[in-house]
DNA sequence: TATTTTAATATGTCGTACATTTTTATTTAA
DNA sequence: TTAAATAAAAATGTACGACATATTAAAATA
């Protein structure tokens, strides 16, 4: 047998086992948001463990947003916000290189895939908003001195596109992916000539296509806009 | 002032505050994965709280994968897997309707955006694998009786496309999004005529385009393949 | 010097106690 | 009898102390 087939010895702590039991219970009980949970002492007795251990297991579900507890009253099933925990761990410094690369690509995937939604939902006000950003951007001279503000406009523009999608989850994704994206670009391609602001298709071009072109034009231009990045993935 | 501007009174529990303090500490200390953390008692003393409370706050970070603790030895900074918590809460029954809709759209975004990666990385073996699925699929008669197995092939085919992307994060995303996608489609559009297997562009068409067409052809066909779903979003 | 034994250490688990606030039950007053 | 006031019960949050256990470091021994 290959050594890779060897699974690490189970060193499950008791709380880990309790967590499993609770997970099974929650699933089998077919509970839905708002439903009450048994009291801590009841659970502890049912599983034959201390309240301390039960509380730590419950704390995990609480952290994940699966349950909610109201002081002095009891616990109930919650409707978790799937992104909130994602956001908390999205720190570039903590993520390993593989994940960083994945996130880099993921942003590109989202950016292109989002084009459909943008075209489906764009309004005159949206265009106007983007235009105001591009105006300001063009008004800012392209000197290294201004790169920070230009990067801000860059982020604003792309964030604006996501806002048009109207998909809150997508918007939040973009928001948490962006810093990771920037970080990994600089980390893996520190070539100073490859500025993150150097695009063969400008935001102005994109905006004009958004106004007058088709969704296919727009997506195509977006891909060219992101060419610097696409070239980096193999 | 609008009532919506009113923020709920802060009813932060002590552990919440401890969590905040720890978060600040972790950030300011500029720790990286593998670095050791102070002992529980030290933290408790530094913050002037009991070990119980500290442990609960630490447990949250442990749940998120930000820290890791080795029994009898100490705690250290970990490299969190950002998706693992996401996966844990991705239960259709728990998510609210807005989130369900967002996830539905997100799958479409990913599916279209992934086309680029697929074309960039497809190999002969990948094509062969997809072909084997499509063969089996076509061999299965289109009767309600076989819908379960056909759905399985459908999932296999699309999963296969994500596998080609080589992006593990993306693959896992697809995997956790798929059940939510199916669930919300049935929930919001229970029309039995709108089968999830009824596509004007078949998997065979997609496969042939993947073999002989361009990435633009492929994406275009993918959009048509998903037309049933795209029509559902407004 | 090398090996064995001992001691110190840090997290995991347990039990008990109490604070606090909500809910329920009881008592009191009109 | 009904309504208000009061008391009791209930449940989570927090604290403290204790011990188990396995690792690591230190000390003792051959």
Short mmCIF file of C-alpha atoms (C1' of nucleotides) in Angstrom, two decimals:
data_model
loop_
_atom_site.label_atom_id
_atom_site.label_comp_id
_atom_site.label_asym_id
_atom_site.label_seq_id
_atom_site.Cartn_x
_atom_site.Cartn_y
_atom_site.Cartn_z
CA UNK A 1 0.00 0.00 0.00
CA UNK A 2 1.25 3.42 -0.86
CA UNK A 3 2.20 5.57 2.05
CA UNK A 4 -0.04 8.30 0.71
CA UNK A 5 -2.96 6.00 1.46
CA UNK A 6 -2.12 6.02 5.11
CA UNK A 7 -4.47 8.19 7.00
CA UNK A 8 -3.26 10.00 10.06
CA UNK A 9 -4.18 8.37 13.32
CA UNK A 10 -7.38 9.78 14.61
CA UNK A 11 -6.55 12.10 17.43
CA UNK A 12 -10.00 13.48 17.79
CA UNK A 13 -10.51 15.38 20.96
CA UNK A 14 -13.70 14.83 22.85
CA UNK A 15 -15.08 18.14 21.72
CA UNK A 16 -14.48 17.03 18.14
CA UNK A 17 -16.63 13.99 18.74
CA UNK A 18 -19.30 16.06 20.42
CA UNK A 19 -19.27 18.38 17.46
CA UNK A 20 -19.90 15.42 15.16
CA UNK A 21 -22.73 14.18 17.30
CA UNK A 22 -24.31 17.59 17.32
CA UNK A 23 -23.88 17.90 13.57
CA UNK A 24 -25.62 14.57 13.09
CA UNK A 25 -28.34 15.60 15.47
CA UNK A 26 -28.93 18.90 13.73
CA UNK A 27 -29.22 17.21 10.37
CA UNK A 28 -31.42 14.36 11.50
CA UNK A 29 -33.70 16.62 13.48
CA UNK A 30 -34.45 18.48 10.28
CA UNK A 31 -34.44 21.79 12.06
CA UNK A 32 -34.97 25.08 10.34
CA UNK A 33 -33.96 28.62 11.23
CA UNK A 34 -35.78 29.83 14.30
CA UNK A 35 -36.24 26.42 15.85
CA UNK A 36 -35.09 26.06 19.41
CA UNK A 37 -32.32 23.78 20.54
CA UNK A 38 -32.21 21.71 23.69
CA UNK A 39 -30.59 23.38 26.66
CA UNK A 40 -26.91 22.99 27.26
CA UNK A 41 -27.38 20.80 30.31
CA UNK A 42 -29.78 18.55 28.47
CA UNK A 43 -27.31 18.08 25.66
CA UNK A 44 -24.51 17.51 28.12
CA UNK A 45 -26.50 14.86 29.94
CA UNK A 46 -27.64 13.23 26.73
CA UNK A 47 -24.05 12.85 25.60
CA UNK A 48 -22.67 12.16 29.03
CA UNK A 49 -20.17 14.98 29.00
CA UNK A 50 -19.58 18.14 30.90
CA UNK A 51 -21.23 21.41 30.12
CA UNK A 52 -17.80 22.85 29.40
CA UNK A 53 -17.24 20.47 26.53
CA UNK A 54 -20.73 20.89 25.14
CA UNK A 55 -20.35 24.63 25.25
CA UNK A 56 -17.13 24.49 23.28
CA UNK A 57 -18.74 22.37 20.60
CA UNK A 58 -21.74 24.67 20.48
CA UNK A 59 -19.39 27.60 20.29
CA UNK A 60 -18.11 26.24 17.00
CA UNK A 61 -21.57 26.18 15.50
CA UNK A 62 -22.15 29.65 16.84
CA UNK A 63 -18.93 30.85 15.24
CA UNK A 64 -20.07 29.42 11.93
CA UNK A 65 -23.41 31.14 12.29
CA UNK A 66 -25.35 27.90 12.33
CA UNK A 67 -26.80 28.53 15.75
CA UNK A 68 -27.50 31.63 17.74
CA UNK A 69 -27.83 31.90 21.46
CA UNK A 70 -29.76 34.44 23.42
CA UNK A 71 -28.54 35.03 26.88
CA UNK A 72 -30.74 33.61 29.58
CA UNK A 73 -33.19 32.31 27.04
CA UNK A 74 -31.82 29.55 24.91
CA UNK A 75 -30.33 28.65 21.59
CA UNK A 76 -31.89 28.43 18.19
CA UNK A 77 -31.05 27.52 14.63
CA UNK A 78 -29.84 30.50 12.64
CA UNK A 79 -29.60 31.33 8.98
CA UNK A 80 -25.86 31.59 8.44
CA UNK A 81 -24.21 34.21 6.33
CA UNK A 82 -21.90 32.00 4.29
CA UNK A 83 -19.45 34.75 3.48
CA UNK A 84 -18.80 36.16 6.87
CA UNK A 85 -16.35 33.48 7.92
CA UNK A 86 -14.82 33.49 4.50
CA UNK A 87 -14.10 37.16 4.86
CA UNK A 88 -12.51 36.70 8.24
CA UNK A 89 -9.83 34.35 7.03
CA UNK A 90 -9.14 36.09 3.73
CA UNK A 91 -5.88 37.53 4.88
CA UNK A 92 -3.19 37.30 2.19
CA UNK A 93 -0.50 36.80 4.76
CA UNK A 94 -2.14 33.70 6.12
CA UNK A 95 -3.08 31.96 2.88
CA UNK A 96 -0.67 29.56 1.30
CA UNK A 97 0.64 30.04 -2.23
CA UNK A 98 -1.66 27.54 -3.90
CA UNK A 99 -4.71 29.19 -2.46
CA UNK A 100 -3.37 32.60 -3.43
CA UNK A 101 -3.03 31.47 -7.03
CA UNK A 102 -6.51 30.00 -6.98
CA UNK A 103 -7.92 33.26 -5.72
CA UNK A 104 -6.07 35.16 -8.38
CA UNK A 105 -7.69 33.08 -11.08
CA UNK A 106 -11.01 33.16 -9.34
CA UNK A 107 -11.13 36.89 -9.61
CA UNK A 108 -10.58 36.66 -13.35
CA UNK A 109 -13.30 34.05 -13.64
CA UNK A 110 -15.72 36.24 -11.73
CA UNK A 111 -14.83 39.36 -13.66
CA UNK A 112 -15.57 37.72 -16.99
CA UNK A 113 -18.60 35.81 -15.78
CA UNK A 114 -20.04 38.95 -14.26
CA UNK A 115 -20.24 40.63 -17.67
CA UNK A 116 -23.51 38.87 -18.35
CA UNK A 117 -25.12 40.18 -15.21
CA UNK A 118 -23.78 43.66 -15.79
CA UNK A 119 -25.34 43.83 -19.21
CA UNK A 120 -28.56 42.43 -17.95
CA UNK A 121 -28.94 44.96 -15.18
CA UNK A 122 -27.11 48.14 -16.08
CA UNK A 123 -29.02 51.37 -15.72
CA UNK A 124 -28.38 54.93 -16.81
CA UNK A 125 -27.43 55.81 -13.24
CA UNK A 126 -24.88 53.03 -13.18
CA UNK A 127 -23.25 54.29 -16.36
CA UNK A 128 -23.20 57.76 -14.96
CA UNK A 129 -21.50 56.60 -11.83
CA UNK A 130 -18.84 54.71 -13.73
CA UNK A 131 -18.32 57.71 -15.96
CA UNK A 132 -17.64 59.91 -12.98
CA UNK A 133 -14.93 57.52 -11.88
CA UNK A 134 -13.32 57.33 -15.29
CA UNK A 135 -13.40 61.12 -15.57
CA UNK A 136 -11.60 61.50 -12.31
CA UNK A 137 -9.18 58.78 -13.25
CA UNK A 138 -8.25 60.45 -16.53
CA UNK A 139 -7.90 63.73 -14.80
CA UNK A 140 -5.23 62.27 -12.58
CA UNK A 141 -1.82 62.34 -14.19
CA UNK A 142 -0.15 59.01 -14.83
CA UNK A 143 2.85 59.48 -12.64
CA UNK A 144 4.24 57.09 -10.03
CA UNK A 145 3.37 59.71 -7.50
CA UNK A 146 -0.30 59.25 -8.19
CA UNK A 147 -0.32 55.48 -8.45
CA UNK A 148 -2.05 55.04 -5.12
CA UNK A 149 -4.98 57.19 -6.12
CA UNK A 150 -5.10 55.56 -9.52
CA UNK A 151 -5.26 52.15 -7.93
CA UNK A 152 -8.14 53.42 -5.87
CA UNK A 153 -9.99 54.49 -9.00
CA UNK A 154 -9.22 51.15 -10.57
CA UNK A 155 -10.78 49.37 -7.64
CA UNK A 156 -13.71 51.76 -7.65
CA UNK A 157 -14.39 51.09 -11.29
CA UNK A 158 -14.39 47.35 -10.97
CA UNK A 159 -16.34 47.45 -7.76
CA UNK A 160 -18.85 49.58 -9.60
CA UNK A 161 -19.26 46.85 -12.16
CA UNK A 162 -20.01 44.32 -9.47
CA UNK A 163 -22.49 46.64 -7.85
CA UNK A 164 -24.38 46.66 -11.12
CA UNK A 165 -24.73 42.92 -10.87
CA UNK A 166 -26.99 43.50 -7.90
CA UNK A 167 -25.70 40.28 -6.43
CA UNK A 168 -24.64 41.03 -2.87
CA UNK A 169 -22.76 37.81 -2.51
CA UNK A 170 -20.83 38.52 -5.67
CA UNK A 171 -20.10 42.05 -4.53
CA UNK A 172 -18.72 40.84 -1.26
CA UNK A 173 -16.69 38.23 -3.05
CA UNK A 174 -15.08 40.82 -5.22
CA UNK A 175 -14.41 42.97 -2.22
CA UNK A 176 -12.57 40.29 -0.34
CA UNK A 177 -10.84 38.88 -3.38
CA UNK A 178 -9.39 42.18 -4.51
CA UNK A 179 -6.72 42.60 -1.83
CA UNK A 180 -5.71 38.99 -2.24
CA UNK A 181 -5.55 39.48 -5.97
CA UNK A 182 -3.30 42.51 -5.70
CA UNK A 183 -1.15 40.81 -3.14
CA UNK A 184 -0.57 37.68 -5.19
CA UNK A 185 0.08 39.64 -8.36
CA UNK A 186 2.83 41.54 -6.63
CA UNK A 187 4.11 38.47 -4.87
CA UNK A 188 4.36 36.23 -7.91
CA UNK A 189 5.18 38.89 -10.50
CA UNK A 190 7.15 41.63 -8.85
CA UNK A 191 8.26 42.96 -12.20
CA UNK A 192 7.86 46.72 -11.87
CA UNK A 193 7.34 47.17 -15.59
CA UNK A 194 4.16 45.12 -15.38
CA UNK A 195 2.18 47.75 -13.60
CA UNK A 196 -1.26 46.77 -12.48
CA UNK A 197 -2.44 49.97 -14.10
CA UNK A 198 -1.11 49.27 -17.55
CA UNK A 199 -3.97 48.04 -19.69
CA UNK A 200 -4.29 47.89 -23.45
CA UNK A 201 -8.00 48.40 -23.04
CA UNK A 202 -8.82 51.26 -20.73
CA UNK A 203 -11.71 51.79 -18.38
CA UNK A 204 -12.94 54.39 -20.86
CA UNK A 205 -13.02 51.77 -23.58
CA UNK A 206 -14.93 49.44 -21.32
CA UNK A 207 -17.36 52.14 -20.40
CA UNK A 208 -18.03 53.04 -24.00
CA UNK A 209 -18.64 49.43 -24.86
CA UNK A 210 -20.94 49.14 -21.92
CA UNK A 211 -22.88 52.07 -23.30
CA UNK A 212 -23.00 51.19 -26.95
CA UNK A 213 -21.67 47.70 -27.50
CA UNK A 214 -22.97 44.21 -26.99
CA UNK A 215 -22.32 41.91 -24.09
CA UNK A 216 -19.92 39.93 -26.26
CA UNK A 217 -17.98 43.07 -27.13
CA UNK A 218 -17.88 43.98 -23.50
CA UNK A 219 -16.66 40.64 -22.33
CA UNK A 220 -14.07 40.55 -25.06
CA UNK A 221 -12.79 43.97 -24.07
CA UNK A 222 -12.79 42.96 -20.44
CA UNK A 223 -10.59 40.02 -21.26
CA UNK A 224 -8.21 42.33 -23.08
CA UNK A 225 -8.35 44.74 -20.19
CA UNK A 226 -7.25 41.93 -17.93
CA UNK A 227 -4.69 40.61 -20.41
CA UNK A 228 -1.80 41.48 -18.11
CA UNK A 229 -3.25 39.11 -15.57
CA UNK A 230 -4.43 36.39 -17.91
CA UNK A 231 -0.94 36.18 -19.33
CA UNK A 232 0.30 35.30 -15.90
CA UNK A 233 -1.66 32.11 -15.57
CA UNK A 234 -0.34 29.08 -17.37
CA UNK B 1 -32.70 60.53 11.01
CA UNK B 2 -34.11 57.48 9.34
CA UNK B 3 -34.83 54.59 11.62
CA UNK B 4 -32.84 52.35 9.36
CA UNK B 5 -29.79 54.33 10.39
CA UNK B 6 -30.26 53.31 13.96
CA UNK B 7 -27.79 50.68 14.92
CA UNK B 8 -28.74 48.10 17.49
CA UNK B 9 -27.40 48.74 20.94
CA UNK B 10 -24.15 46.98 21.43
CA UNK B 11 -24.75 43.99 23.60
CA UNK B 12 -21.31 42.59 23.22
CA UNK B 13 -20.58 39.79 25.54
CA UNK B 14 -17.25 39.70 27.24
CA UNK B 15 -16.02 36.95 24.96
CA UNK B 16 -16.90 39.15 22.01
CA UNK B 17 -14.66 41.86 23.37
CA UNK B 18 -11.89 39.39 24.06
CA UNK B 19 -12.22 38.16 20.51
CA UNK B 20 -11.76 41.72 19.28
CA UNK B 21 -8.71 42.20 21.43
CA UNK B 22 -7.19 38.99 20.20
CA UNK B 23 -7.94 39.93 16.62
CA UNK B 24 -6.19 43.24 17.09
CA UNK B 25 -3.29 41.52 18.76
CA UNK B 26 -2.91 38.97 15.98
CA UNK B 27 -2.88 41.67 13.36
CA UNK B 28 -0.55 44.01 15.15
CA UNK B 29 1.87 41.25 16.08
CA UNK B 30 2.29 40.55 12.39
CA UNK B 31 2.40 36.84 12.99
CA UNK B 32 2.72 34.31 10.26
CA UNK B 33 1.72 30.67 10.05
CA UNK B 34 3.77 28.54 12.39
CA UNK B 35 4.44 31.26 14.91
CA UNK B 36 3.60 30.44 18.48
CA UNK B 37 0.96 32.19 20.52
CA UNK B 38 1.14 33.13 24.18
CA UNK B 39 -0.25 30.56 26.58
CA UNK B 40 -3.85 30.69 27.58
CA UNK B 41 -3.07 31.74 31.13
CA UNK B 42 -0.81 34.51 29.92
CA UNK B 43 -3.52 35.85 27.65
CA UNK B 44 -6.07 35.55 30.41
CA UNK B 45 -3.88 37.47 32.81
CA UNK B 46 -2.98 40.09 30.22
CA UNK B 47 -6.66 40.78 29.59
CA UNK B 48 -7.72 40.28 33.17
CA UNK B 49 -10.28 37.60 32.44
CA UNK B 50 -10.74 33.99 33.24
CA UNK B 51 -9.22 31.17 31.28
CA UNK B 52 -12.74 30.03 30.44
CA UNK B 53 -13.52 33.20 28.56
CA UNK B 54 -10.16 33.28 26.80
CA UNK B 55 -10.61 29.72 25.72
CA UNK B 56 -13.96 30.44 24.18
CA UNK B 57 -12.55 33.34 22.21
CA UNK B 58 -9.61 31.24 21.10
CA UNK B 59 -12.01 28.50 20.14
CA UNK B 60 -13.54 30.85 17.60
CA UNK B 61 -10.22 31.43 15.92
CA UNK B 62 -9.60 27.72 16.02
CA UNK B 63 -12.94 27.09 14.37
CA UNK B 64 -12.06 29.52 11.61
CA UNK B 65 -8.73 27.81 11.13
CA UNK B 66 -6.75 30.89 12.05
CA UNK B 67 -5.03 29.22 14.94
CA UNK B 68 -4.22 25.65 15.74
CA UNK B 69 -3.57 24.17 19.14
CA UNK B 70 -1.53 21.15 19.97
CA UNK B 71 -2.48 19.45 23.14
CA UNK B 72 -0.03 19.95 25.95
CA UNK B 73 2.23 22.03 23.78
CA UNK B 74 0.74 25.32 22.80
CA UNK B 75 -1.04 27.24 20.11
CA UNK B 76 0.24 28.57 16.84
CA UNK B 77 -0.87 30.57 13.85
CA UNK B 78 -2.29 28.38 11.12
CA UNK B 79 -2.85 28.76 7.41
CA UNK B 80 -6.63 28.64 7.13
CA UNK B 81 -8.47 26.84 4.42
CA UNK B 82 -10.90 29.58 3.40
CA UNK B 83 -13.45 27.21 1.93
CA UNK B 84 -13.84 24.76 4.72
CA UNK B 85 -16.16 26.92 6.78
CA UNK B 86 -17.97 28.00 3.70
CA UNK B 87 -18.71 24.39 2.89
CA UNK B 88 -19.98 23.71 6.36
CA UNK B 89 -22.73 26.28 6.22
CA UNK B 90 -23.74 25.68 2.61
CA UNK B 91 -26.89 23.90 3.53
CA UNK B 92 -29.81 24.94 1.30
CA UNK B 93 -32.27 24.54 4.12
CA UNK B 94 -30.47 27.06 6.29
CA UNK B 95 -29.79 29.77 3.73
CA UNK B 96 -32.27 32.54 3.24
CA UNK B 97 -33.90 33.22 -0.10
CA UNK B 98 -31.71 36.15 -1.06
CA UNK B 99 -28.58 34.17 -0.52
CA UNK B 100 -30.05 31.26 -2.43
CA UNK B 101 -30.70 33.50 -5.40
CA UNK B 102 -27.19 34.92 -5.19
CA UNK B 103 -25.72 31.45 -5.20
CA UNK B 104 -27.84 30.50 -8.16
CA UNK B 105 -26.43 33.38 -10.14
CA UNK B 106 -22.97 32.78 -8.85
CA UNK B 107 -22.92 29.35 -10.35
CA UNK B 108 -23.82 30.80 -13.73
CA UNK B 109 -21.08 33.39 -13.39
CA UNK B 110 -18.54 30.73 -12.54
CA UNK B 111 -19.65 28.42 -15.30
CA UNK B 112 -19.19 31.09 -17.95
CA UNK B 113 -16.03 32.53 -16.47
CA UNK B 114 -14.51 29.09 -16.21
CA UNK B 115 -14.66 28.64 -19.98
CA UNK B 116 -11.43 30.58 -20.34
CA UNK B 117 -9.56 28.33 -17.96
CA UNK B 118 -11.01 25.22 -19.54
CA UNK B 119 -9.77 26.23 -22.95
CA UNK B 120 -6.42 27.18 -21.60
CA UNK B 121 -5.82 23.88 -19.87
CA UNK B 122 -7.79 21.14 -21.60
CA UNK B 123 -5.88 18.03 -22.50
CA UNK B 124 -6.68 15.02 -24.66
CA UNK B 125 -7.31 12.99 -21.53
CA UNK B 126 -9.81 15.56 -20.30
CA UNK B 127 -11.74 15.39 -23.55
CA UNK B 128 -11.71 11.64 -23.43
CA UNK B 129 -13.09 11.68 -19.92
CA UNK B 130 -15.89 14.04 -20.83
CA UNK B 131 -16.66 11.95 -23.88
CA UNK B 132 -17.10 8.87 -21.74
CA UNK B 133 -19.66 10.71 -19.66
CA UNK B 134 -21.57 12.00 -22.66
CA UNK B 135 -21.56 8.53 -24.17
CA UNK B 136 -23.08 7.04 -21.06
CA UNK B 137 -25.53 9.88 -20.84
CA UNK B 138 -26.79 9.39 -24.37
CA UNK B 139 -27.01 5.71 -23.81
CA UNK B 140 -29.46 6.30 -21.01
CA UNK B 141 -33.00 6.74 -22.24
CA UNK B 142 -34.67 10.05 -21.55
CA UNK B 143 -37.46 8.82 -19.35
CA UNK B 144 -38.57 10.17 -16.00
CA UNK B 145 -37.50 6.87 -14.57
CA UNK B 146 -33.90 7.62 -15.41
CA UNK B 147 -33.86 11.25 -14.42
CA UNK B 148 -31.83 10.57 -11.29
CA UNK B 149 -29.03 8.94 -13.22
CA UNK B 150 -29.20 11.61 -15.88
CA UNK B 151 -28.83 14.30 -13.28
CA UNK B 152 -25.79 12.47 -12.01
CA UNK B 153 -24.27 12.53 -15.49
CA UNK B 154 -25.13 16.19 -15.79
CA UNK B 155 -23.27 16.92 -12.59
CA UNK B 156 -20.39 14.71 -13.66
CA UNK B 157 -20.04 16.57 -16.93
CA UNK B 158 -19.97 19.99 -15.39
CA UNK B 159 -17.73 18.86 -12.57
CA UNK B 160 -15.43 17.52 -15.24
CA UNK B 161 -15.22 20.95 -16.78
CA UNK B 162 -14.20 22.45 -13.47
CA UNK B 163 -11.60 19.76 -12.95
CA UNK B 164 -10.01 20.86 -16.21
CA UNK B 165 -9.60 24.31 -14.75
CA UNK B 166 -7.09 22.80 -12.34
CA UNK B 167 -8.19 25.34 -9.79
CA UNK B 168 -8.94 23.44 -6.61
CA UNK B 169 -10.73 26.34 -5.03
CA UNK B 170 -12.95 26.68 -8.05
CA UNK B 171 -13.62 22.95 -8.08
CA UNK B 172 -14.69 22.99 -4.48
CA UNK B 173 -16.84 26.03 -5.12
CA UNK B 174 -18.65 24.26 -7.86
CA UNK B 175 -19.09 21.23 -5.69
CA UNK B 176 -20.71 23.12 -2.88
CA UNK B 177 -22.68 25.41 -5.13
CA UNK B 178 -24.28 22.64 -7.15
CA UNK B 179 -26.70 21.33 -4.52
CA UNK B 180 -27.70 24.86 -3.63
CA UNK B 181 -28.20 25.62 -7.28
CA UNK B 182 -30.45 22.62 -7.82
CA UNK B 183 -32.35 23.37 -4.66
CA UNK B 184 -33.05 26.97 -5.51
CA UNK B 185 -34.02 26.16 -9.06
CA UNK B 186 -36.64 23.75 -7.83
CA UNK B 187 -37.71 26.06 -5.04
CA UNK B 188 -38.21 29.16 -7.13
CA UNK B 189 -39.30 27.49 -10.36
CA UNK B 190 -41.12 24.33 -9.52
CA UNK B 191 -42.56 24.14 -13.02
CA UNK B 192 -42.17 20.48 -13.97
CA UNK B 193 -41.99 21.31 -17.66
CA UNK B 194 -38.80 23.24 -17.06
CA UNK B 195 -36.69 20.22 -16.44
CA UNK B 196 -33.16 20.83 -15.38
CA UNK B 197 -32.17 18.36 -18.08
CA UNK B 198 -33.81 20.16 -20.95
CA UNK B 199 -31.15 22.06 -22.83
CA UNK B 200 -31.19 23.44 -26.33
CA UNK B 201 -27.44 22.90 -26.48
CA UNK B 202 -26.46 19.44 -25.34
CA UNK B 203 -23.39 18.23 -23.58
CA UNK B 204 -22.43 16.61 -26.85
CA UNK B 205 -22.57 20.00 -28.56
CA UNK B 206 -20.41 21.47 -25.83
CA UNK B 207 -17.95 18.66 -26.10
CA UNK B 208 -17.63 19.00 -29.85
CA UNK B 209 -17.05 22.71 -29.50
CA UNK B 210 -14.48 22.06 -26.84
CA UNK B 211 -12.73 19.78 -29.30
CA UNK B 212 -12.93 21.83 -32.46
CA UNK B 213 -14.24 25.28 -31.68
CA UNK B 214 -12.86 28.42 -30.15
CA UNK B 215 -13.19 29.61 -26.62
CA UNK B 216 -15.76 32.15 -27.78
CA UNK B 217 -17.81 29.45 -29.46
CA UNK B 218 -17.59 27.39 -26.35
CA UNK B 219 -18.67 30.15 -24.02
CA UNK B 220 -21.47 31.08 -26.31
CA UNK B 221 -22.70 27.50 -26.40
CA UNK B 222 -22.35 27.26 -22.67
CA UNK B 223 -24.58 30.25 -22.28
CA UNK B 224 -27.16 28.64 -24.53
CA UNK B 225 -26.78 25.41 -22.61
CA UNK B 226 -27.64 27.31 -19.46
CA UNK B 227 -30.38 29.32 -21.12
CA UNK B 228 -33.07 27.70 -18.98
CA UNK B 229 -31.35 29.12 -15.96
CA UNK B 230 -30.36 32.46 -17.35
CA UNK B 231 -33.96 33.08 -18.30
CA UNK B 232 -34.87 32.76 -14.66
CA UNK B 233 -32.85 35.71 -13.49
CA UNK B 234 -34.25 39.13 -14.07
"C1'" DT C 1 28.89 10.46 27.80
"C1'" DA C 2 24.64 8.14 27.18
"C1'" DT C 3 20.54 6.59 29.15
"C1'" DT C 4 16.93 6.75 32.38
"C1'" DT C 5 14.06 9.29 35.64
"C1'" DT C 6 11.98 13.17 37.22
"C1'" DA C 7 9.85 17.55 37.00
"C1'" DA C 8 7.70 21.30 34.71
"C1'" DT C 9 4.47 22.68 31.22
"C1'" DA C 10 0.13 23.59 28.41
"C1'" DT C 11 -4.00 22.20 26.69
"C1'" DG C 12 -8.29 19.33 27.40
"C1'" DT C 13 -11.94 18.11 30.45
"C1'" DC C 14 -14.73 18.24 34.60
"C1'" DG C 15 -17.56 20.13 38.38
"C1'" DT C 16 -19.36 23.75 40.93
"C1'" DA C 17 -20.86 28.24 41.74
"C1'" DC C 18 -22.93 32.54 40.78
"C1'" DA C 19 -24.60 36.73 37.95
"C1'" DT C 20 -28.08 38.31 35.08
"C1'" DT C 21 -32.17 38.62 32.70
"C1'" DT C 22 -36.21 36.57 30.90
"C1'" DT C 23 -40.14 33.81 31.77
"C1'" DT C 24 -43.34 31.69 34.71
"C1'" DA C 25 -45.74 31.21 38.97
"C1'" DT C 26 -47.47 33.05 43.12
"C1'" DT C 27 -49.15 36.36 46.11
"C1'" DT C 28 -51.36 40.58 47.17
"C1'" DA C 29 -54.48 44.49 46.55
"C1'" DA C 30 -58.43 46.71 44.59
"C1'" DT D 1 -62.59 38.14 40.28
"C1'" DT D 2 -59.12 40.62 38.14
"C1'" DA D 3 -54.98 43.26 37.83
"C1'" DA D 4 -50.75 44.47 39.62
"C1'" DA D 5 -46.80 43.43 42.29
"C1'" DT D 6 -43.73 40.06 43.90
"C1'" DA D 7 -41.26 35.88 44.02
"C1'" DA D 8 -39.36 31.83 41.92
"C1'" DA D 9 -37.52 29.25 38.16
"C1'" DA D 10 -34.79 28.92 34.10
"C1'" DA D 11 -30.79 29.39 30.81
"C1'" DT D 12 -26.72 31.29 29.20
"C1'" DG D 13 -22.34 33.79 30.43
"C1'" DT D 14 -18.44 33.97 33.38
"C1'" DA D 15 -15.25 32.50 36.94
"C1'" DC D 16 -12.34 29.41 39.66
"C1'" DG D 17 -10.13 25.32 40.91
"C1'" DA D 18 -8.72 20.75 39.93
"C1'" DC D 19 -6.84 16.96 37.49
"C1'" DA D 20 -5.49 14.10 33.21
"C1'" DT D 21 -2.21 13.60 29.78
"C1'" DA D 22 1.48 13.99 26.82
"C1'" DT D 23 5.43 16.76 25.57
"C1'" DT D 24 9.68 18.94 26.67
"C1'" DA D 25 13.38 20.10 29.53
"C1'" DA D 26 16.09 19.12 33.40
"C1'" DA D 27 18.20 16.13 36.58
"C1'" DA D 28 19.95 11.88 38.08
"C1'" DT D 29 22.13 7.64 37.25
"C1'" DA D 30 24.93 4.04 35.01
#
